[in-house]
Coordinates of C-alpha atoms and ligand atoms in Angstrom, one line a residue:
M24 CA 5.8 10.5 23.6
M25 CA 8.9 8.5 24.5
M26 CA 10.4 6.4 21.8
S27 CA 11.8 3.0 22.6
E28 CA 15.4 2.2 21.6
L29 CA 14.0 -0.2 19.1
D30 CA 11.9 2.4 17.4
M31 CA 14.9 4.8 17.3
E32 CA 17.0 2.0 15.7
H33 CA 14.3 1.3 13.2
M34 CA 14.1 5.0 12.2
D35 CA 17.8 5.0 11.5
R36 CA 17.6 1.9 9.4
P37 CA 14.4 1.4 7.4
Y38 CA 13.7 -2.0 5.9
L39 CA 12.6 -0.4 2.7
K40 CA 14.0 2.9 1.3
V41 CA 12.3 4.4 -1.8
S42 CA 14.4 7.3 -3.1
E43 CA 13.2 9.8 -5.7
V44 CA 11.5 7.0 -7.7
K45 CA 10.0 7.8 -11.1
R46 CA 8.2 5.5 -13.6
Y47 CA 7.4 7.0 -17.0
F48 CA 5.5 5.1 -19.7
Q49 CA 5.3 5.9 -23.4
A50 CA 1.7 5.9 -24.6
Q51 CA 0.7 7.1 -28.1
G52 CA 3.9 9.0 -28.5
R53 CA 3.5 10.8 -25.2
T54 CA 5.0 10.4 -21.8
V55 CA 2.8 9.3 -18.9
K56 CA 4.5 10.2 -15.6
S57 CA 2.8 7.5 -13.5
V58 CA 5.2 7.9 -10.6
D59 CA 7.1 11.2 -10.6
G60 CA 9.7 11.4 -7.8
V61 CA 8.5 9.5 -4.7
S62 CA 10.5 9.0 -1.6
F63 CA 9.5 7.2 1.6
D64 CA 10.9 4.7 4.2
I65 CA 9.2 1.7 5.8
P66 CA 10.7 0.8 9.2
L67 CA 11.1 -2.9 10.0
G68 CA 7.9 -4.6 11.2
T69 CA 5.6 -1.7 10.3
T70 CA 2.9 -1.2 7.6
F71 CA 3.0 1.7 5.3
S72 CA -0.1 2.5 3.2
L73 CA -0.5 4.4 0.0
V74 CA -3.8 6.1 -0.6
G75 CA -5.1 8.3 -3.5
E76 CA -7.7 8.3 -6.2
S77 CA -7.6 6.0 -9.2
G78 CA -4.7 6.5 -11.5
C79 CA -2.4 8.3 -9.0
G80 CA 0.3 5.6 -9.4
K81 CA -0.2 3.3 -6.4
T82 CA -0.1 0.0 -8.4
T83 CA 2.9 1.2 -10.5
L84 CA 4.8 1.9 -7.3
A85 CA 3.7 -1.4 -5.7
R86 CA 4.9 -3.4 -8.7
M87 CA 8.3 -1.8 -8.5
V88 CA 8.6 -2.5 -4.8
A89 CA 7.7 -6.1 -5.5
G90 CA 10.3 -6.3 -8.2
L91 CA 7.8 -6.8 -11.0
D92 CA 8.8 -3.6 -12.8
R93 CA 11.8 -1.2 -12.7
P94 CA 12.0 2.5 -12.0
T95 CA 12.8 4.9 -14.8
A96 CA 14.9 6.8 -12.2
G97 CA 15.5 6.6 -8.5
A98 CA 16.2 3.7 -6.2
I99 CA 14.4 1.0 -4.2
A100 CA 16.6 -0.6 -1.6
F101 CA 15.9 -3.2 1.1
D102 CA 18.0 -3.6 4.2
A103 CA 17.0 -6.9 5.8
Q104 CA 19.3 -6.6 8.8
G105 CA 17.3 -7.4 11.9
A106 CA 14.4 -9.1 10.0
Q107 CA 13.2 -12.3 11.6
R108 CA 13.8 -14.3 8.4
P109 CA 15.7 -14.0 5.1
H110 CA 14.6 -11.2 2.8
R111 CA 11.8 -12.3 0.5
V112 CA 9.1 -10.2 -1.0
Q113 CA 5.6 -11.5 -1.9
M114 CA 2.6 -9.7 -3.3
I115 CA -1.1 -10.1 -2.8
F116 CA -3.3 -8.7 -5.6
Q117 CA -6.8 -7.3 -5.8
D118 CA -8.4 -10.1 -7.8
P119 CA -7.7 -13.4 -6.0
Y120 CA -9.2 -15.4 -8.9
A121 CA -6.9 -13.9 -11.6
S122 CA -3.8 -14.6 -9.4
L123 CA -4.6 -18.2 -8.8
N124 CA -4.1 -20.9 -11.5
A125 CA -7.7 -22.2 -12.2
R126 CA -6.4 -25.6 -13.3
W127 CA -4.3 -26.3 -10.2
R128 CA -5.6 -27.8 -7.0
V129 CA -5.2 -25.5 -4.1
G130 CA -2.6 -27.8 -2.5
S131 CA -0.4 -27.5 -5.6
T132 CA -0.9 -23.7 -5.7
I133 CA 0.3 -23.3 -2.1
A134 CA 3.1 -25.9 -2.4
E135 CA 4.6 -24.2 -5.5
P136 CA 6.5 -21.4 -3.7
I137 CA 7.7 -23.9 -1.0
R138 CA 9.1 -26.2 -3.6
F139 CA 10.5 -23.4 -5.8
Q140 CA 12.4 -21.9 -3.0
G141 CA 13.3 -25.2 -1.4
L142 CA 11.9 -24.2 1.9
R143 CA 11.0 -27.8 3.0
G144 CA 12.1 -31.3 2.1
A145 CA 9.7 -33.4 0.0
A146 CA 8.2 -35.0 3.1
G147 CA 7.6 -31.6 4.7
V148 CA 5.7 -29.9 1.9
D149 CA 2.3 -31.5 2.4
L150 CA 2.4 -30.8 6.1
R151 CA 3.3 -27.2 5.6
V152 CA 0.5 -26.7 3.0
V153 CA -2.1 -28.0 5.6
E154 CA -0.6 -25.8 8.3
L155 CA -0.9 -22.7 6.0
L156 CA -4.5 -23.6 5.0
Q157 CA -5.4 -23.8 8.7
R158 CA -3.5 -20.6 9.4
V159 CA -5.7 -18.6 7.1
G160 CA -8.9 -20.3 8.3
L161 CA -9.4 -23.0 5.7
A162 CA -9.6 -26.8 6.1
A163 CA -7.0 -29.5 5.4
A164 CA -9.5 -31.1 3.0
D165 CA -9.4 -28.0 0.8
V166 CA -6.0 -29.1 -0.7
S167 CA -7.7 -31.2 -3.3
K168 CA -10.2 -28.5 -4.4
F169 CA -10.0 -26.1 -7.3
P170 CA -10.2 -22.3 -7.0
H171 CA -13.8 -22.2 -8.6
E172 CA -15.1 -24.2 -5.6
F173 CA -14.5 -21.3 -3.2
S174 CA -16.1 -17.9 -2.5
G175 CA -14.2 -14.7 -3.2
G176 CA -13.2 -14.3 0.4
Q177 CA -11.9 -17.9 0.6
R178 CA -10.0 -17.4 -2.7
Q179 CA -8.3 -14.4 -1.1
R180 CA -7.4 -16.6 1.9
I181 CA -5.8 -19.0 -0.6
S182 CA -3.7 -16.3 -2.2
I183 CA -2.7 -15.1 1.3
A184 CA -1.7 -18.8 2.2
R185 CA 0.2 -18.9 -1.1
A186 CA 2.0 -15.6 -0.3
L187 CA 2.9 -16.9 3.2
A188 CA 4.1 -20.2 1.7
G189 CA 7.0 -18.2 0.3
E190 CA 7.9 -17.1 3.8
P191 CA 8.0 -13.4 3.0
S192 CA 9.8 -10.9 5.2
F193 CA 8.1 -8.1 3.2
L194 CA 4.5 -8.2 1.9
V195 CA 3.0 -6.0 -0.8
C196 CA -0.8 -5.9 -0.8
D197 CA -2.5 -4.1 -3.6
E198 CA -6.2 -3.6 -2.8
P199 CA -6.4 -7.1 -1.3
T200 CA -10.0 -6.7 -0.1
S201 CA -11.7 -4.3 -2.5
A202 CA -13.3 -7.0 -4.5
L203 CA -14.9 -8.5 -1.4
D204 CA -18.1 -7.9 0.6
V205 CA -17.7 -5.7 3.6
S206 CA -18.0 -8.5 6.2
V207 CA -15.5 -10.7 4.3
Q208 CA -13.2 -7.6 4.0
A209 CA -13.2 -7.3 7.8
Q210 CA -12.3 -11.0 8.2
I211 CA -9.4 -10.8 5.7
L212 CA -8.1 -7.5 7.2
N213 CA -8.2 -9.1 10.7
L214 CA -6.3 -12.0 9.3
L215 CA -3.7 -9.9 7.6
K216 CA -3.2 -7.7 10.7
R217 CA -2.7 -10.8 12.9
L218 CA -0.3 -12.4 10.4
Q219 CA 1.7 -9.2 10.2
R220 CA 2.0 -9.1 14.0
E221 CA 2.8 -12.8 14.4
E222 CA 5.1 -13.2 11.5
G223 CA 6.9 -9.8 12.1
M224 CA 6.3 -8.8 8.5
T225 CA 7.0 -5.4 7.1
S226 CA 4.3 -4.3 4.6
L227 CA 3.4 -1.9 1.8
F228 CA -0.4 -1.8 1.6
I229 CA -2.5 -0.1 -1.1
S230 CA -6.1 0.9 -0.8
H231 CA -8.4 3.7 -1.7
N232 CA -10.6 2.8 1.3
L233 CA -9.6 5.1 4.1
A234 CA -11.3 3.0 6.8
V235 CA -9.3 0.0 5.7
V236 CA -6.1 2.1 5.7
R237 CA -6.8 3.5 9.2
F238 CA -7.2 0.0 10.5
I239 CA -4.1 -1.6 9.0
S240 CA -1.4 1.0 8.8
T241 CA 1.4 2.4 11.0
R242 CA 2.0 5.3 8.6
V243 CA 0.2 6.5 5.5
G244 CA 1.3 8.3 2.4
V245 CA -1.2 10.2 0.3
M246 CA -0.5 10.3 -3.5
Y247 CA -1.8 12.7 -6.0
L248 CA -0.8 12.4 -9.7
G249 CA 2.3 10.4 -9.2
R250 CA 3.7 12.3 -6.2
L251 CA 3.4 12.1 -2.4
V252 CA 1.6 15.1 -1.0
E253 CA 1.5 14.1 2.6
V254 CA 3.0 11.4 4.8
A255 CA 2.1 10.9 8.5
P256 CA 1.6 8.4 11.3
T257 CA -1.9 7.0 10.8
E258 CA -3.8 8.6 13.7
M259 CA -2.1 12.0 13.1
L260 CA -3.2 11.9 9.5
F261 CA -6.8 11.1 10.3
E262 CA -7.0 13.5 13.2
R263 CA -5.2 16.3 11.6
P264 CA -4.9 16.1 7.8
Q265 CA -2.7 19.0 6.7
H266 CA -2.6 18.9 2.9
P267 CA -5.8 20.3 1.2
Y268 CA -6.0 17.1 -0.9
T269 CA -5.9 14.9 2.2
Q270 CA -8.6 17.1 3.7
L271 CA -10.7 16.6 0.5
L272 CA -10.2 12.8 0.8
M273 CA -11.2 12.8 4.4
D274 CA -14.3 14.9 3.7
A275 CA -15.4 12.4 1.2
I276 CA -15.7 9.7 3.9
P277 CA -19.3 9.4 5.0
R278 CA -19.8 11.1 8.3
L279 CA -22.1 8.8 10.1
E280 CA -22.5 11.1 13.1
H281 CA -24.0 13.6 10.8
G282 CA -26.2 11.1 9.1
R283 CA -25.2 12.1 5.6
R284 CA -22.2 12.5 3.3
R285 CA -20.4 15.9 3.4
V286 CA -19.0 16.9 0.1
R287 CA -16.9 20.0 -0.3
N288 CA -16.9 22.4 -3.3
A289 CA -13.3 21.7 -4.0
S290 CA -13.9 18.4 -5.9
G291 CA -13.6 18.1 -9.6
D292 CA -11.9 15.4 -11.6
V293 CA -8.3 14.3 -11.3
P294 CA -6.3 15.7 -14.3
S295 CA -4.6 13.3 -16.7
P296 CA -1.1 12.2 -15.9
L297 CA -0.5 12.7 -19.7
D298 CA -1.0 16.4 -19.3
P299 CA -0.6 17.4 -15.6
P300 CA -1.1 21.0 -14.5
G301 CA 2.1 23.0 -13.9
G302 CA 3.3 24.0 -10.4
C303 CA 1.3 22.2 -7.8
T304 CA -0.6 19.7 -9.8
F305 CA -3.5 20.0 -7.3
H306 CA -4.0 23.7 -7.9
P307 CA -7.1 23.5 -10.2
R308 CA -9.0 21.7 -7.4
C309 CA -7.5 23.5 -4.4
P310 CA -9.5 25.9 -2.3
L311 CA -6.3 27.5 -1.0
A312 CA -4.5 27.9 -4.4
M313 CA -2.5 31.1 -4.8
E314 CA -0.5 32.6 -7.6
R315 CA 2.7 30.8 -6.6
C316 CA 1.0 27.4 -6.8
R317 CA 0.6 27.7 -10.6
S318 CA 4.3 27.8 -11.3
E319 CA 6.2 26.4 -8.3
T320 CA 6.0 22.7 -7.4
P321 CA 5.9 22.3 -3.6
L322 CA 8.5 20.0 -2.1
L323 CA 7.6 17.4 0.6
K324 CA 8.9 19.0 3.8
A325 CA 9.3 17.0 7.0
A326 CA 8.4 18.2 10.4
A327 CA 9.8 16.9 13.7
D328 CA 6.4 15.3 14.6
G329 CA 6.9 12.7 11.9
S330 CA 4.7 14.2 9.3
A331 CA 5.7 15.6 5.9
V332 CA 3.6 17.8 3.6
A333 CA 4.0 19.2 0.1
C334 CA 2.0 22.5 0.1
H335 CA 2.9 26.2 -0.1
A336 CA 0.1 27.0 2.3
V337 CA 1.1 24.6 5.0
V338 CA 3.9 25.9 7.4
P339 CA 5.4 23.0 9.3
T340 CA 4.7 23.6 13.0
V341 CA 8.0 22.4 14.4
H342 CA 11.1 22.5 12.2
A343 CA 11.4 22.0 8.5
S344 CA 14.0 20.1 6.4
A345 CA 13.7 18.6 3.0
A346 CA 12.2 15.0 3.2
Ligands
ATP8 N1 2.0 -0.1 -18.6 C1 1.5 1.1 -18.7 N2 1.5 1.8 -19.8 C2 1.0 3.1 -19.9 N3 0.4 3.7 -18.9 C3 0.4 3.1 -17.7 C4 0.9 1.7 -17.5 N4 0.7 1.4 -16.2 C5 0.0 2.4 -15.6 N5 -0.1 3.4 -16.5 C6 -0.8 4.7 -16.2 O1 -0.2 5.2 -15.0 C7 -1.1 5.9 -14.2 C8 -1.1 5.2 -12.8 O2 -1.6 3.9 -12.9 P1 -1.7 3.0 -11.6 O3 -2.3 1.7 -12.1 O4 -0.4 2.9 -10.9 O5 -2.8 3.8 -10.7 P2 -3.5 3.3 -9.4 O6 -3.3 4.4 -8.4 O7 -3.1 2.0 -9.0 O8 -5.1 3.3 -9.8 P3 -6.3 2.4 -9.3 O9 -6.7 3.0 -7.9 O10 -7.3 2.6 -10.3 O11 -5.8 1.0 -9.2 C9 -2.5 5.7 -14.9 O12 -2.7 6.9 -15.6 C10 -2.2 4.6 -15.8 O13 -3.1 4.7 -17.0
SF4_9 S1 0.6 24.2 -3.0 FE1 -1.1 25.6 -3.4 S2 -2.4 24.5 -4.9 FE2 -1.1 23.0 -4.0 S3 -2.2 22.2 -2.3 FE3 -1.0 23.8 -1.5 S4 -2.2 25.7 -1.6 FE4 -3.2 24.1 -2.8
MG10 MG1 -4.1 0.1 -8.7

């Protein structure tokens, strides 16, 4: 496939560069390695998703990218050159109710980031609030209502309007639809995708729902116990998952064409990040595990096709260099 000059330029200069980031917590006198050496880039205007089972470190990473927490080690760097607007990060959370102030009318909630950042003069704020409400499919009259007067899906629209009010160039979404019904999920995802395209936003997206991830992402990173085990362009990952853990995740998706769920033997629970297994942390669950996997941690190796895999059993097809 030919790459446009723009793509090439983006590859050289990612908007977000996450380098060897670690976040360790102290809990009951022990160290929890929630994020343990993660590196990835997000090119301008693209959406990168993180997937993985509960507790693998997705939210911990998202909070650091949003500036709500700091890494124990490593670096998170933005390069806003070429972005359509000044660099600003906003975050959308899983629970739209918890992230909205119950005592504030919707209009005040949405106006707050506009006022705080001085994005409009006093006269322009109300107009902008109405414009944002309409942008996310709500009505101008909703400005005077309170959050409890809305459904879950509508509340998530309000939090999206609030995030957009801050005119972000970079959006972090942590499970933005998992609290919603399937049909409402689809509406919100369509809205997010349209906004990303129209506003030229770059995004980090978190979900454990692979169908959602396939719909929204440009590239996907699969996390297991605080590390990335595979990164690939979305379709490549879904068509040809390479890491045994990614294959396990894919196999857990209901196969409608077969009329039932396929579940492989290699399941089992995720070990605790308080006491992770040595070597490749996936080895107790891995159908391909060999002696070497117990002692030697596999590094994420990049191939020329844009994928990267951390597994001793996967030989990169094209060329290999440390990612
Ligand atoms: N402040 C904290 N103190 C101690 N441990 C923490 C803290 N925050 C997160 N952890 C631990 O770090 C690990 C990763 O948590 P995190 O919330 O990032 O996972 P997640 O991938 O977002 O999971 P989920 O899919 O359930 O949201 C978990 O074991 C969690 O208990
Ligand atoms: S390194 Fe070994 S244990 Fe880990 S995923 Fe690969 S084969 Fe399985
Ligand atoms: Mg989480």
